mmCIF file of C-alpha atoms in Angstrom:
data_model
loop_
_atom_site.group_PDB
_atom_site.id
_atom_site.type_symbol
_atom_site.label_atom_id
_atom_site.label_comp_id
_atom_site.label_asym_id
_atom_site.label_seq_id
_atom_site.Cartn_x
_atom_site.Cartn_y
_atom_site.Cartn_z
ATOM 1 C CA UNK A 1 -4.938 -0.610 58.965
ATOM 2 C CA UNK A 2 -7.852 1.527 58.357
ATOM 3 C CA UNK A 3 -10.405 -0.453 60.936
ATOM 4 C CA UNK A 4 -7.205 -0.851 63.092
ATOM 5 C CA UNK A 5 -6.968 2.890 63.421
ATOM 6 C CA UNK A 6 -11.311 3.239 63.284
ATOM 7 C CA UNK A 7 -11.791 1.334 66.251
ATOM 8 C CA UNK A 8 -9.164 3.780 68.190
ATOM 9 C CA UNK A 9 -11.042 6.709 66.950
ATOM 10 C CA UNK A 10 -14.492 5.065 68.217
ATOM 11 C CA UNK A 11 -13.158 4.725 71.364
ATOM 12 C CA UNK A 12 -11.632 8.048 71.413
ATOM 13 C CA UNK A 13 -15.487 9.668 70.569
ATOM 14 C CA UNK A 14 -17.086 7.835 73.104
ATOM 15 C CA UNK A 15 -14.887 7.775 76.019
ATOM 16 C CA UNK A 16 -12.324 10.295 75.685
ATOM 17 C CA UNK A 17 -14.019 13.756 73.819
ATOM 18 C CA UNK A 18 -14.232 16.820 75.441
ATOM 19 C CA UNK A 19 -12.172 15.270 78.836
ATOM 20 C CA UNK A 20 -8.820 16.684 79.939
ATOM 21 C CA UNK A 21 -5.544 15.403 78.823
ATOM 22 C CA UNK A 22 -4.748 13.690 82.222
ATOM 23 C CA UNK A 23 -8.149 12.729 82.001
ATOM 24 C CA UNK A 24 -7.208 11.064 78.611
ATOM 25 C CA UNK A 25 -4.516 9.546 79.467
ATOM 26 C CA UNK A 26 -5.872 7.002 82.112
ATOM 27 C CA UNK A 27 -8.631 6.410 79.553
ATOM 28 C CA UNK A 28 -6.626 5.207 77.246
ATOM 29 C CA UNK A 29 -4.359 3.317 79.049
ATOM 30 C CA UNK A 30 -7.364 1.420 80.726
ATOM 31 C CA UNK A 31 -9.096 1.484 77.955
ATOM 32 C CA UNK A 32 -6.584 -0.191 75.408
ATOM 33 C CA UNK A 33 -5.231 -2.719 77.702
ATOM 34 C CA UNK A 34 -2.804 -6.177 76.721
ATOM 35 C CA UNK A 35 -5.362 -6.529 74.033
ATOM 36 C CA UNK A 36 -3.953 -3.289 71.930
ATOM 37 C CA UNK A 37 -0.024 -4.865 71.641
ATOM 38 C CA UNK A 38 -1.615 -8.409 70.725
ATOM 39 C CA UNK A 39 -3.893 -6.491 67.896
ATOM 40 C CA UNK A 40 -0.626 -4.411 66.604
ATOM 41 C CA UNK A 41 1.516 -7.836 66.335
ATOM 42 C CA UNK A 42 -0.896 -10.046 64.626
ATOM 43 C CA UNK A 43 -2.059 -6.706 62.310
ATOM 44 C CA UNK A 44 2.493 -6.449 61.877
ATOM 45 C CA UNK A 45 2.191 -9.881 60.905
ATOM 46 C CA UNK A 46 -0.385 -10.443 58.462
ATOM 47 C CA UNK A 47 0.673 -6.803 56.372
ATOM 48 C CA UNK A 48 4.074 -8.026 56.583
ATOM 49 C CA UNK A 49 2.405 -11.245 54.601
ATOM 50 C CA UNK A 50 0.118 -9.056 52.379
ATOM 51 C CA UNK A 51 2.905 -6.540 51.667
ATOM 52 C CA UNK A 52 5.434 -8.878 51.358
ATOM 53 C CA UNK A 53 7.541 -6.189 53.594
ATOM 54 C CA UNK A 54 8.765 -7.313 56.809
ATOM 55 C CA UNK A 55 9.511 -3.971 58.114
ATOM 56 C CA UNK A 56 5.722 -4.092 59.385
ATOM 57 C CA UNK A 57 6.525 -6.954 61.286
ATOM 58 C CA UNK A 58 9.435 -5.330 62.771
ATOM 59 C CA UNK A 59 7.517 -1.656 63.648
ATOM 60 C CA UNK A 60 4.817 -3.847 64.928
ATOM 61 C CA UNK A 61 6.712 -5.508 67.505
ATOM 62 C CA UNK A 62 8.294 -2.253 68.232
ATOM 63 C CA UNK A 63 4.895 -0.195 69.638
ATOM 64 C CA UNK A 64 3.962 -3.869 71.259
ATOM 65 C CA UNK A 65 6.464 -3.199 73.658
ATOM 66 C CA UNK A 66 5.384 0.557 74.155
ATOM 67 C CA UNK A 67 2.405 -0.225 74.613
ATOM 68 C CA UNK A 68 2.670 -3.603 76.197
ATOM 69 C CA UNK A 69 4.455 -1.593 79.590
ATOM 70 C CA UNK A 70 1.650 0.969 79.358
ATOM 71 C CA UNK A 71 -1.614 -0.605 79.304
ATOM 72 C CA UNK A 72 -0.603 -3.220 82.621
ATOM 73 C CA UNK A 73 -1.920 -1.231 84.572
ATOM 74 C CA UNK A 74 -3.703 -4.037 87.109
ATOM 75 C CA UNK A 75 -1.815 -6.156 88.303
ATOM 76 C CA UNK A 76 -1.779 -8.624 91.947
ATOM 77 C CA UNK A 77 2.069 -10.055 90.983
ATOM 78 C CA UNK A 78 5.078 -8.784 90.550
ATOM 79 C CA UNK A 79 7.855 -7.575 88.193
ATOM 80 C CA UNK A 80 6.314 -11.690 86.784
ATOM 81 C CA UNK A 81 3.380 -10.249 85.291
ATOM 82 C CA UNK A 82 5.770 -8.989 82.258
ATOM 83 C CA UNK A 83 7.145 -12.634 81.456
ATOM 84 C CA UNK A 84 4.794 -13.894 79.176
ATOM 85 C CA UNK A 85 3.409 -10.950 78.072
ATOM 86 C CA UNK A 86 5.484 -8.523 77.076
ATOM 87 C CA UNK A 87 9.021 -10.092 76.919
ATOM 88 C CA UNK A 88 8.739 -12.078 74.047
ATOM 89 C CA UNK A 89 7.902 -8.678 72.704
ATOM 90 C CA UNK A 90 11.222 -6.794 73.471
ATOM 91 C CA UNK A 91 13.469 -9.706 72.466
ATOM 92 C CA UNK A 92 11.605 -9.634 68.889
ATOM 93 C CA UNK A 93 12.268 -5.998 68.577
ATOM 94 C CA UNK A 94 15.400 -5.972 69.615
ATOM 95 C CA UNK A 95 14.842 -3.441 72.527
ATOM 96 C CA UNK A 96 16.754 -5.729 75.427
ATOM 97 C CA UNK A 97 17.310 -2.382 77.082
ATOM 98 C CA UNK A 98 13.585 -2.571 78.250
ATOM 99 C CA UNK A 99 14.807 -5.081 80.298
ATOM 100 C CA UNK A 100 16.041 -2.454 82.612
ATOM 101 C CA UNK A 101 12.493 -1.085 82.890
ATOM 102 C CA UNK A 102 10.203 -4.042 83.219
ATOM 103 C CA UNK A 103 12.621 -6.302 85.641
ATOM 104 C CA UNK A 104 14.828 -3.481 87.307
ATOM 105 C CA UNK A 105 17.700 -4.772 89.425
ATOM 106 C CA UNK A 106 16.581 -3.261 92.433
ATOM 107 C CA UNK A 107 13.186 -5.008 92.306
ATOM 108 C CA UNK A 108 14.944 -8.458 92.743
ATOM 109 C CA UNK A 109 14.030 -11.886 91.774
ATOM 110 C CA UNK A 110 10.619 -12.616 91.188
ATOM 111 C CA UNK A 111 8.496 -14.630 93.742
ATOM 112 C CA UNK A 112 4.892 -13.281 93.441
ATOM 113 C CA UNK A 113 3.200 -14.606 90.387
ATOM 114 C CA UNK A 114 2.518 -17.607 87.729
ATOM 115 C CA UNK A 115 5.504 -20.076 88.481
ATOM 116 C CA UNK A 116 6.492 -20.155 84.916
ATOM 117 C CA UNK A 117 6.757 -16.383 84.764
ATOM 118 C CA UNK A 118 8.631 -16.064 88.238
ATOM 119 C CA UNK A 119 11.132 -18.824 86.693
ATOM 120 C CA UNK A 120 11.311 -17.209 83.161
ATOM 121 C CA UNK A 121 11.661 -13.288 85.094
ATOM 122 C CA UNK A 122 14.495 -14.318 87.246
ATOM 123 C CA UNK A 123 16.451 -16.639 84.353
ATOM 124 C CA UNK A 124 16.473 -13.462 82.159
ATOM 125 C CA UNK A 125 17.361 -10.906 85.354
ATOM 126 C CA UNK A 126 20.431 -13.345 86.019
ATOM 127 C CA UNK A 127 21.623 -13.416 82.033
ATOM 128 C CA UNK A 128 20.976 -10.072 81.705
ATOM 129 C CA UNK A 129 22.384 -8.657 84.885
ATOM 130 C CA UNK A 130 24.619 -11.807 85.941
ATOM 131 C CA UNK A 131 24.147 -10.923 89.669
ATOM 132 C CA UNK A 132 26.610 -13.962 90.666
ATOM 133 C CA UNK A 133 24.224 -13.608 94.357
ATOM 134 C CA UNK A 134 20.943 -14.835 92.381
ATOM 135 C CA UNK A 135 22.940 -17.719 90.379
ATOM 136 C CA UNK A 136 22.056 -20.763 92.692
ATOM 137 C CA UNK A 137 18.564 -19.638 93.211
ATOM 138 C CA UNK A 138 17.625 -18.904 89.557
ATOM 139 C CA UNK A 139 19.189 -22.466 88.718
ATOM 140 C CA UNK A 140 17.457 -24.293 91.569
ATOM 141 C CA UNK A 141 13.945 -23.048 90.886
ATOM 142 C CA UNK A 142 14.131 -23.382 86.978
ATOM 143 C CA UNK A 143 15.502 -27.301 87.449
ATOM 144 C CA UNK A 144 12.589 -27.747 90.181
ATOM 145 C CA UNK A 145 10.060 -26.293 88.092
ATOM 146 C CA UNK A 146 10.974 -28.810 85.304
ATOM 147 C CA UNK A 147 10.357 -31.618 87.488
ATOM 148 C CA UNK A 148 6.512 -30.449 88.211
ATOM 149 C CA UNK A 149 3.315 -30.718 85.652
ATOM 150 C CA UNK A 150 3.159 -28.248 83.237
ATOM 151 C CA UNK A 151 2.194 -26.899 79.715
ATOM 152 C CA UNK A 152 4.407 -28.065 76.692
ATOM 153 C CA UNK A 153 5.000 -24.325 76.138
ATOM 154 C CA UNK A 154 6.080 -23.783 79.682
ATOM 155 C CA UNK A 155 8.475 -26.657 79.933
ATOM 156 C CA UNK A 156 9.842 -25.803 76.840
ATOM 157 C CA UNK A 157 10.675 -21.958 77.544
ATOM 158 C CA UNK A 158 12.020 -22.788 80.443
ATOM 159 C CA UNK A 159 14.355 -25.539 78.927
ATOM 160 C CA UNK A 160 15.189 -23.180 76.712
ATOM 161 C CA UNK A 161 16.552 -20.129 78.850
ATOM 162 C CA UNK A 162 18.343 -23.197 80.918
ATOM 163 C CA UNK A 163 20.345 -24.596 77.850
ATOM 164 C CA UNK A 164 21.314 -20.416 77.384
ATOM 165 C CA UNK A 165 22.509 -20.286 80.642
ATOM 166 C CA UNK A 166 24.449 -22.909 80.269
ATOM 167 C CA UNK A 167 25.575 -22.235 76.590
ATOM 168 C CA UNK A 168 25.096 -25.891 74.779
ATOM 169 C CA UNK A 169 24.007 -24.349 71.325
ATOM 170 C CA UNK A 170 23.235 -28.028 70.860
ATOM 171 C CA UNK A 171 20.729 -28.421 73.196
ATOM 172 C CA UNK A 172 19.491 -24.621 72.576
ATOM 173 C CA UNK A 173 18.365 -25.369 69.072
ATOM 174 C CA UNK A 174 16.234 -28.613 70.634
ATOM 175 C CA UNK A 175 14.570 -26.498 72.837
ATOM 176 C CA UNK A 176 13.483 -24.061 70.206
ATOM 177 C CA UNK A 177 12.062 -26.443 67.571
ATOM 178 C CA UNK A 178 10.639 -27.681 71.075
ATOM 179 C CA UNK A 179 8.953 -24.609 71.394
ATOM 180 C CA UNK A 180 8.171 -23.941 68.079
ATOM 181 C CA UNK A 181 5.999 -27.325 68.119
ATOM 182 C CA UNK A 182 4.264 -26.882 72.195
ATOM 183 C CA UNK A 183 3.058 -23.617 70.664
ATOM 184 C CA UNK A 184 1.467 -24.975 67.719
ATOM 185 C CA UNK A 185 -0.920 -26.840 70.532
ATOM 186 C CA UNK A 186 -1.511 -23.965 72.810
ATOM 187 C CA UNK A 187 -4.652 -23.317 74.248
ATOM 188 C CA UNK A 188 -4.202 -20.186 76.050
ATOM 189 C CA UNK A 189 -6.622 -17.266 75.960
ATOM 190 C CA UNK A 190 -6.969 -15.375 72.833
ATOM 191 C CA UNK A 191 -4.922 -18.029 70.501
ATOM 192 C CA UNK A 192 -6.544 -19.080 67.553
ATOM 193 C CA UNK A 193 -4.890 -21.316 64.197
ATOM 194 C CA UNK A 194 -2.908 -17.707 62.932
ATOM 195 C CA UNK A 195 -1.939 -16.958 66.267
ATOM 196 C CA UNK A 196 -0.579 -20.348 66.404
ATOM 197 C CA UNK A 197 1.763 -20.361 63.422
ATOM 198 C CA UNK A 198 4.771 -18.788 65.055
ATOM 199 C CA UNK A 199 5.945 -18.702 68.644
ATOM 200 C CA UNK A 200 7.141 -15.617 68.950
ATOM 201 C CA UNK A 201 8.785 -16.275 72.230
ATOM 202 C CA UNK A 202 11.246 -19.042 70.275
ATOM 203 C CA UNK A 203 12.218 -15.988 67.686
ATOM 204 C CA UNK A 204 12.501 -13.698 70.713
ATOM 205 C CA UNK A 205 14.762 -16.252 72.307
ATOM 206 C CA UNK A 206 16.985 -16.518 69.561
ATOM 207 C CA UNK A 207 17.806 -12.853 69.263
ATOM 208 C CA UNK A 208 18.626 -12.651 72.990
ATOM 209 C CA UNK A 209 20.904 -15.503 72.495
ATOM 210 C CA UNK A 210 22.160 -13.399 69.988
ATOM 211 C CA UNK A 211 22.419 -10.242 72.430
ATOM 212 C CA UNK A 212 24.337 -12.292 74.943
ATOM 213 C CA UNK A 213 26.816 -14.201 73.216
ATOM 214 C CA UNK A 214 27.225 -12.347 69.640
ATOM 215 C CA UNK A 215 29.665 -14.571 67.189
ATOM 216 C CA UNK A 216 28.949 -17.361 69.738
ATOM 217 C CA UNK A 217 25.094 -17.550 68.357
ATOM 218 C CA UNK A 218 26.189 -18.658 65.201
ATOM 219 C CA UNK A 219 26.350 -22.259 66.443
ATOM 220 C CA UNK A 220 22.518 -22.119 66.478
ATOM 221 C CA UNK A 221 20.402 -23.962 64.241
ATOM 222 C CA UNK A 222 17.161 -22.619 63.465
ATOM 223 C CA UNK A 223 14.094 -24.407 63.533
ATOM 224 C CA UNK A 224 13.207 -25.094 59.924
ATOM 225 C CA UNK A 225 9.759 -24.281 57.858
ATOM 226 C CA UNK A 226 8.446 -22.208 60.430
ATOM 227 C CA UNK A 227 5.975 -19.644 59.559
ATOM 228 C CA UNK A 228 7.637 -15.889 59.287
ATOM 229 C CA UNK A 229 10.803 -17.183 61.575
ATOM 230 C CA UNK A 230 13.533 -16.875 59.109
ATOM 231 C CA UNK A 231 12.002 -14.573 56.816
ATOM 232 C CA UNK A 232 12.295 -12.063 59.813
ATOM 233 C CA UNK A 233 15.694 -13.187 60.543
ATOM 234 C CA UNK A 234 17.080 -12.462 57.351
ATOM 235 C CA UNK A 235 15.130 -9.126 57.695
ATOM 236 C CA UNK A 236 16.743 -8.585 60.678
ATOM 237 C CA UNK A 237 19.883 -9.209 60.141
ATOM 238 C CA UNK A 238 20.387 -7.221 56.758
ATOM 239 C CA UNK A 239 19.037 -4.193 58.660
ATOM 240 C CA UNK A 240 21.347 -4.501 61.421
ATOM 241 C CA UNK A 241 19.067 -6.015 64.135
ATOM 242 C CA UNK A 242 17.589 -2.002 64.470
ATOM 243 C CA UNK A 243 14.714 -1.190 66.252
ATOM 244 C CA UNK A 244 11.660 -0.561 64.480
ATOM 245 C CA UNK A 245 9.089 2.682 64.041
ATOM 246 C CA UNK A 246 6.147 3.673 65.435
ATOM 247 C CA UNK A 247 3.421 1.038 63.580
ATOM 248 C CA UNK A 248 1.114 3.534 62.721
ATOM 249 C CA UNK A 249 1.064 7.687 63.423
ATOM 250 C CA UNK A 250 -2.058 8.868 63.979
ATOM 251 C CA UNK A 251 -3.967 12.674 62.967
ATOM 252 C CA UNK A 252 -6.112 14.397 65.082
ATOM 253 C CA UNK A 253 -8.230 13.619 67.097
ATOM 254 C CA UNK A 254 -5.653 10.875 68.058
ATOM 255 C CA UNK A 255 -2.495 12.421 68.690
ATOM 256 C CA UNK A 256 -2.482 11.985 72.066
ATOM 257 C CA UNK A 257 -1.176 7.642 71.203
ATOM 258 C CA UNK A 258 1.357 9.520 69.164
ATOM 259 C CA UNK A 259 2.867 10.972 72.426
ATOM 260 C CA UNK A 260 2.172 8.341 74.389
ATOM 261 C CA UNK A 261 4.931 6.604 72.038
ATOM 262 C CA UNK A 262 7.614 9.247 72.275
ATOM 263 C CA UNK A 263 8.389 9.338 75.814
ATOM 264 C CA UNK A 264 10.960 7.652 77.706
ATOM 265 C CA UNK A 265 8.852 4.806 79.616
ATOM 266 C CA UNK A 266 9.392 5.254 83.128
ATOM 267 C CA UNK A 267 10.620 1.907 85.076
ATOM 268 C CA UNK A 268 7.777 0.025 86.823
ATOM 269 C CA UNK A 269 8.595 -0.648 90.324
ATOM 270 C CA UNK A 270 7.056 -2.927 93.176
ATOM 271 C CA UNK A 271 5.074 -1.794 96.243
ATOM 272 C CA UNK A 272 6.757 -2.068 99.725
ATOM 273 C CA UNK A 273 5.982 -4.859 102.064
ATOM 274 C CA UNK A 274 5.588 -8.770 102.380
ATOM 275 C CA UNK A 275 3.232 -9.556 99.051
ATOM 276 C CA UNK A 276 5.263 -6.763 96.653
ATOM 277 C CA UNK A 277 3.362 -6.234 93.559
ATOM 278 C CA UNK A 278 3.399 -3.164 90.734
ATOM 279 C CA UNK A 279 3.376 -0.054 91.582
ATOM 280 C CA UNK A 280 0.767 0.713 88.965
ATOM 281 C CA UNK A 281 -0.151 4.051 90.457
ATOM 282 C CA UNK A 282 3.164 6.032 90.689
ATOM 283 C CA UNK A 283 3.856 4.772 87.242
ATOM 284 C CA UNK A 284 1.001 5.734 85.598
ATOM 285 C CA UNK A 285 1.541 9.385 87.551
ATOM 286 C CA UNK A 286 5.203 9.183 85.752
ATOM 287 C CA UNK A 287 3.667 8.495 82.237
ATOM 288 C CA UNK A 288 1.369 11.391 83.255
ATOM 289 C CA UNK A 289 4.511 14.150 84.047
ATOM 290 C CA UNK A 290 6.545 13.044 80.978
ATOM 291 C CA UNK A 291 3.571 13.499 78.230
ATOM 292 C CA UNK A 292 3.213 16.808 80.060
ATOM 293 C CA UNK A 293 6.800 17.800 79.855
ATOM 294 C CA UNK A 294 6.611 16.404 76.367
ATOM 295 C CA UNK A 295 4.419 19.051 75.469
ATOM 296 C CA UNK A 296 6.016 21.969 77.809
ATOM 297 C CA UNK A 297 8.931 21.186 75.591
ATOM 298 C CA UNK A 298 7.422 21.139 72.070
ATOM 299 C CA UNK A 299 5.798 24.611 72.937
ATOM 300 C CA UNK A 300 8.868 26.197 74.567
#
C-alpha cells in the first residue's frame, strides 16, 4: 500500500505541482488511465490474501469502478468500450446501479466496437432494462456471434449472459466453470499467472444473476476450488452484498483522488451522428463542475 500510494505522489510532483485544480484534474485522469483500477484490484486481492480480510477485496473493487468510468477518457467505440473493462468491475462490487451510467438507455444498443463487447453491452442493457423492443436483436447477435471464431473467454461470457437470459441455472453454472477455466489460458494484455487465478467476470456474473433473479439464484452451483471465488462469496453474503469503501484515502498533497471519489459520476453519453462514440469531452467538463461544486459546498 505504501508504493501503491508513492507512485501517485511521484506523479503528483512531477506532473501536477503548482498547476490549477482544473488543470489537475485532466492530469490525473489522463495520467492514471485503465491501468490505475487494474493496479487497485490486483493490490485488493493480494492484501485481502496477506490480511486474510476480504473487505480489501471488496473496497478494491469498489474505487475500480470509480475510477474505471473516470480514466476512459479516449475512446473510438461506443457505450462497448465499458464491457470488458469496467463491468466485471461493478457486478463484483455490487454497484449494478452504474449500469445506468456506463450503458444509459437512451444511448441504445451497442454497434460500434469489439464484437464481444457490443454482444456482452447490449445482453446486459436488455436484462437490466428489459426493453421488450431490443429482445430479438440482443438474442440474434449473441447466437450469431457464437457461431463465429473466437477466444475461449469470449465464447464463454457470452454463453454465459445467454443461459441468464434464458434462466437454465443448469446450464448457467456450465458456463461459469467454463469461464473460470478459458480465463486460466488468457493471453490478453497485461495478464500474467496471478492475474490468471480468478476470472473476475465469472464472480461478477454470478452476483448479477443474483441481482436479477434473487431466491431464484440459489439454484446455482458454484464453480469449485477456485482461487478467492467463494471466499468472497461468503464475504459477501454475510455483509449483505454492501458496497465497499474508498480503497485507500489519501493526505495532502493528494486529496484531490479523494474528491475525485466522492462525487456522483456523471453518465457518459455518445456523440451525435452515423459512427457515435463517447462523449469524452462533455464528461470530463461534468467531472470538472461537480469536484468544483464539491468544494463550493464543503466551504459554504
Amino acid at each position: 500500500m505504501d508504493a501503491y500510494i508513492d507512485e501517485r505522489l511521484k506523479k503528483y510532483m512531477k506532473y501536477c505541482q503548482s498547476k490549477k485544480q482544473e488543470e489537475q484534474i485532466i492530469i490525473w485522469l489522463k495520467l492514471l488511465h485503465e491501468n490505475f483500477r487494474k493496479k487497485i484490484v490486483y493490490l485488493g486481492s493480494y492484501l485481502a490474501l496477506q490480511e486474510k480480510d476480504m473487505s480489501y477485496l471488496n473496497n478494491a473493487f469498489n474505487s475500480a469502478v470509480t475510477w474505471g468510468q473516470l480514466t476512459i477518457t479516449n475512446s473510438s467505440c461506443d457505450h462497448s468500450i465499458y464491457a470488458w473493462n469496467v463491468l466485471p468491475h461493478i457486478f463484483c462490487a455490487n454497484r449494478f446501479r452504474d449500469i445506468e451510467n456506463i450503458f444509459p438507455k437512451e444511448n441504445g444498443l451497442s454497434k460500434n466496437g469489439l464484437k464481444s463487447a457490443c454482444s456482452i453491452t447490449n445482453l446486459v442493457m436488455y436484462l437490466y432494462y428489459q426493453e421488450p423492443a431490443w429482445k430479438q436483436y440482443v438474442i440474434e447477435e449473441s447466437k450469431g456471434f457464437l457461431q463465429g471464431k473466437h477466444t475461449s473467454e469470449e465464447m464463454a461470457v457470452i454463453s454465459t449472459f445467454l443461459s441468464l437470459f434464458e434462466k437454465d441455472w443448469e446450464k448457467f453454472s456450465l458456463e461459469l466453470a467454463n469461464l473460470c477455466k478459458a480465463h486460466k489460458k488468457s493471453k490478453d494484455y497485461g495478464e500474467n499467472p496471478f492475474t490468471r487465478k480468478i476470472s473476475f467476470f465469472a464472480f461478477g456474473l454470478y452476483n448479477f444473476a443474483r441481482y436479477l433473479y434473487k431466491e431464484e439464484a440459489k439454484n446455482i452451483i458454484l464453480p469449485q476450488n477456485e482461487f478467492l471465488f467463494e471466499d468472497f462469496r461468503i464475504y459477501q453474503e454475510s455483509n449483505n452484498y454492501q458496497t465497499g469503501q474508498s480503497f485507500c484515502v489519501f493526505e495532502e498533497p493528494l486529496l484531490l483522488l479523494n474528491d475525485l471519489e466522492k462525487i456522483d459520476l456523471p453518465i457518459m453519453h455518445l456523440t451525435a451522428g452515423r459512427k457515435r462514440t463517447l462523449d469524452i469531452e462533455n464528461y470530463r467538463q461534468e467531472v470538472i463542475k461537480k469536484i468544483q461544486a464539491l468544494h463550493y459546498n464543503q466551504s459554504s
